[in-house]
mmCIF file with all atom_site columns, C-alpha atoms in Angstrom:
data_model
loop_
_atom_site.group_PDB
_atom_site.id
_atom_site.type_symbol
_atom_site.label_atom_id
_atom_site.label_alt_id
_atom_site.label_comp_id
_atom_site.label_asym_id
_atom_site.label_entity_id
_atom_site.label_seq_id
_atom_site.pdbx_PDB_ins_code
_atom_site.Cartn_x
_atom_site.Cartn_y
_atom_site.Cartn_z
_atom_site.occupancy
_atom_site.B_iso_or_equiv
_atom_site.pdbx_formal_charge
_atom_site.auth_seq_id
_atom_site.auth_comp_id
_atom_site.auth_asym_id
_atom_site.auth_atom_id
_atom_site.pdbx_PDB_model_num
ATOM 1  C CA . MET A 1 1  ? -68.444 374.625 -133.498 1.00 78.00 ? 29 MET A CA 1
ATOM 2  C CA . ARG A 1 2  ? -69.798 372.381 -130.754 1.00 91.00 ? 30 ARG A CA 1
ATOM 3  C CA . LEU A 1 3  ? -72.886 371.552 -132.810 1.00 88.00 ? 31 LEU A CA 1
ATOM 4  C CA . ARG A 1 4  ? -70.739 370.616 -135.786 1.00 89.00 ? 32 ARG A CA 1
ATOM 5  C CA . THR A 1 5  ? -68.607 368.280 -133.640 1.00 91.00 ? 33 THR A CA 1
ATOM 6  C CA . ASN A 1 6  ? -71.686 366.778 -132.033 1.00 92.00 ? 34 ASN A CA 1
ATOM 7  C CA . ILE A 1 7  ? -73.301 366.060 -135.411 1.00 94.00 ? 35 ILE A CA 1
ATOM 8  C CA . PHE A 1 8  ? -70.066 364.537 -136.711 1.00 93.00 ? 36 PHE A CA 1
ATOM 9  C CA . LEU A 1 9  ? -69.769 362.239 -133.699 1.00 93.00 ? 37 LEU A CA 1
ATOM 10 C CA . TRP A 1 10 ? -73.373 361.032 -133.961 1.00 94.00 ? 38 TRP A CA 1
ATOM 11 C CA . VAL A 1 11 ? -73.106 360.416 -137.700 1.00 94.00 ? 39 VAL A CA 1
ATOM 12 C CA . ALA A 1 12 ? -69.810 358.578 -137.253 1.00 93.00 ? 40 ALA A CA 1
ATOM 13 C CA . LEU A 1 13 ? -71.279 356.453 -134.471 1.00 94.00 ? 41 LEU A CA 1
ATOM 14 C CA . ALA A 1 14 ? -74.452 355.772 -136.460 1.00 95.00 ? 42 ALA A CA 1
ATOM 15 C CA . SER A 1 15 ? -72.424 354.506 -139.411 1.00 96.00 ? 43 SER A CA 1
ATOM 16 C CA . VAL A 1 16 ? -69.616 352.639 -137.605 1.00 96.00 ? 44 VAL A CA 1
ATOM 17 C CA . VAL A 1 17 ? -71.806 350.517 -135.330 1.00 95.00 ? 45 VAL A CA 1
ATOM 18 C CA . PRO A 1 18 ? -73.988 348.966 -138.088 1.00 96.00 ? 46 PRO A CA 1
ATOM 19 C CA . LEU A 1 19 ? -70.979 348.415 -140.348 1.00 97.00 ? 47 LEU A CA 1
ATOM 20 C CA . THR A 1 20 ? -69.136 346.671 -137.524 1.00 98.00 ? 48 THR A CA 1
ATOM 21 C CA . ALA A 1 21 ? -72.154 344.472 -136.828 1.00 98.00 ? 49 ALA A CA 1
ATOM 22 C CA . LEU A 1 22 ? -72.441 343.665 -140.542 1.00 98.00 ? 50 LEU A CA 1
ATOM 23 C CA . ALA A 1 23 ? -68.746 342.760 -140.762 1.00 98.00 ? 51 ALA A CA 1
ATOM 24 C CA . LEU A 1 24 ? -68.964 340.524 -137.693 1.00 98.00 ? 52 LEU A CA 1
ATOM 25 C CA . GLY A 1 25 ? -72.068 338.822 -139.061 1.00 98.00 ? 53 GLY A CA 1
ATOM 26 C CA . ALA A 1 26 ? -70.375 338.193 -142.409 1.00 98.00 ? 54 ALA A CA 1
ATOM 27 C CA . LEU A 1 27 ? -67.334 336.816 -140.612 1.00 98.00 ? 55 LEU A CA 1
ATOM 28 C CA . ALA A 1 28 ? -69.450 334.444 -138.517 1.00 98.00 ? 56 ALA A CA 1
ATOM 29 C CA . TYR A 1 29 ? -71.344 333.238 -141.608 1.00 99.00 ? 57 TYR A CA 1
ATOM 30 C CA . SER A 1 30 ? -68.114 332.696 -143.521 1.00 98.00 ? 58 SER A CA 1
ATOM 31 C CA . GLU A 1 31 ? -66.647 330.721 -140.631 1.00 98.00 ? 59 GLU A CA 1
ATOM 32 C CA . LEU A 1 32 ? -69.801 328.583 -140.454 1.00 98.00 ? 60 LEU A CA 1
ATOM 33 C CA . LEU A 1 33 ? -69.578 327.746 -144.162 1.00 98.00 ? 61 LEU A CA 1
ATOM 34 C CA . TYR A 1 34 ? -65.875 326.940 -143.826 1.00 98.00 ? 62 TYR A CA 1
ATOM 35 C CA . ARG A 1 35 ? -66.506 324.611 -140.885 1.00 98.00 ? 63 ARG A CA 1
ATOM 36 C CA . ARG A 1 36 ? -69.309 322.812 -142.724 1.00 98.00 ? 64 ARG A CA 1
ATOM 37 C CA . GLY A 1 37 ? -67.026 322.282 -145.710 1.00 98.00 ? 65 GLY A CA 1
ATOM 38 C CA . ILE A 1 38 ? -64.228 320.937 -143.526 1.00 98.00 ? 66 ILE A CA 1
ATOM 39 C CA . GLU A 1 39 ? -66.644 318.611 -141.709 1.00 98.00 ? 67 GLU A CA 1
ATOM 40 C CA . ARG A 1 40 ? -67.884 317.242 -145.044 1.00 97.00 ? 68 ARG A CA 1
ATOM 41 C CA . GLU A 1 41 ? -64.336 316.743 -146.275 1.00 97.00 ? 69 GLU A CA 1
ATOM 42 C CA . ILE A 1 42 ? -63.265 314.962 -143.084 1.00 98.00 ? 70 ILE A CA 1
ATOM 43 C CA . ALA A 1 43 ? -66.329 312.712 -143.151 1.00 96.00 ? 71 ALA A CA 1
ATOM 44 C CA . SER A 1 44 ? -65.737 311.696 -146.760 1.00 96.00 ? 72 SER A CA 1
ATOM 45 C CA . THR A 1 45 ? -62.034 311.053 -146.133 1.00 97.00 ? 73 THR A CA 1
ATOM 46 C CA . LEU A 1 46 ? -62.788 308.959 -143.065 1.00 97.00 ? 74 LEU A CA 1
ATOM 47 C CA . GLY A 1 47 ? -65.379 307.017 -145.023 1.00 95.00 ? 75 GLY A CA 1
ATOM 48 C CA . ALA A 1 48 ? -62.803 306.244 -147.706 1.00 96.00 ? 76 ALA A CA 1
ATOM 49 C CA . VAL A 1 49 ? -60.266 305.145 -145.079 1.00 96.00 ? 77 VAL A CA 1
ATOM 50 C CA . VAL A 1 50 ? -62.788 302.848 -143.389 1.00 96.00 ? 78 VAL A CA 1
ATOM 51 C CA . ALA A 1 51 ? -63.811 301.330 -146.728 1.00 95.00 ? 79 ALA A CA 1
ATOM 52 C CA . GLU A 1 52 ? -60.177 300.685 -147.634 1.00 95.00 ? 80 GLU A CA 1
ATOM 53 C CA . MET A 1 53 ? -59.496 299.079 -144.253 1.00 96.00 ? 81 MET A CA 1
ATOM 54 C CA . ASP A 1 54 ? -62.568 296.854 -144.674 1.00 95.00 ? 82 ASP A CA 1
ATOM 55 C CA . ARG A 1 55 ? -61.355 295.764 -148.113 1.00 95.00 ? 83 ARG A CA 1
ATOM 56 C CA . ARG A 1 56 ? -57.863 294.972 -146.821 1.00 94.00 ? 84 ARG A CA 1
ATOM 57 C CA . LEU A 1 57 ? -59.179 293.034 -143.829 1.00 93.00 ? 85 LEU A CA 1
ATOM 58 C CA . LEU A 1 58 ? -61.512 291.071 -146.083 1.00 92.00 ? 86 LEU A CA 1
ATOM 59 C CA . PHE A 1 59 ? -58.601 290.286 -148.407 1.00 90.00 ? 87 PHE A CA 1
ATOM 60 C CA . GLU A 1 60 ? -56.447 289.116 -145.475 1.00 88.00 ? 88 GLU A CA 1
ATOM 61 C CA . ARG A 1 61 ? -59.207 286.819 -144.195 1.00 86.00 ? 89 ARG A CA 1
ATOM 62 C CA . GLU A 1 62 ? -59.515 285.046 -147.537 1.00 78.00 ? 90 GLU A CA 1
#
């Protein structure tokens, strides 16, 4: 009985640890992609805002 329990514990440990590492790696990669997308979106929105402000200031000067 002790051998059976010991084998079960080692097999469970050998499968849980790599799966946990894989899940954490996938989570980190997903977060990285999400942040890159948000950064791109913010940069493009800020660029549009700056361009609009430049146009309005140019119009007011004339």
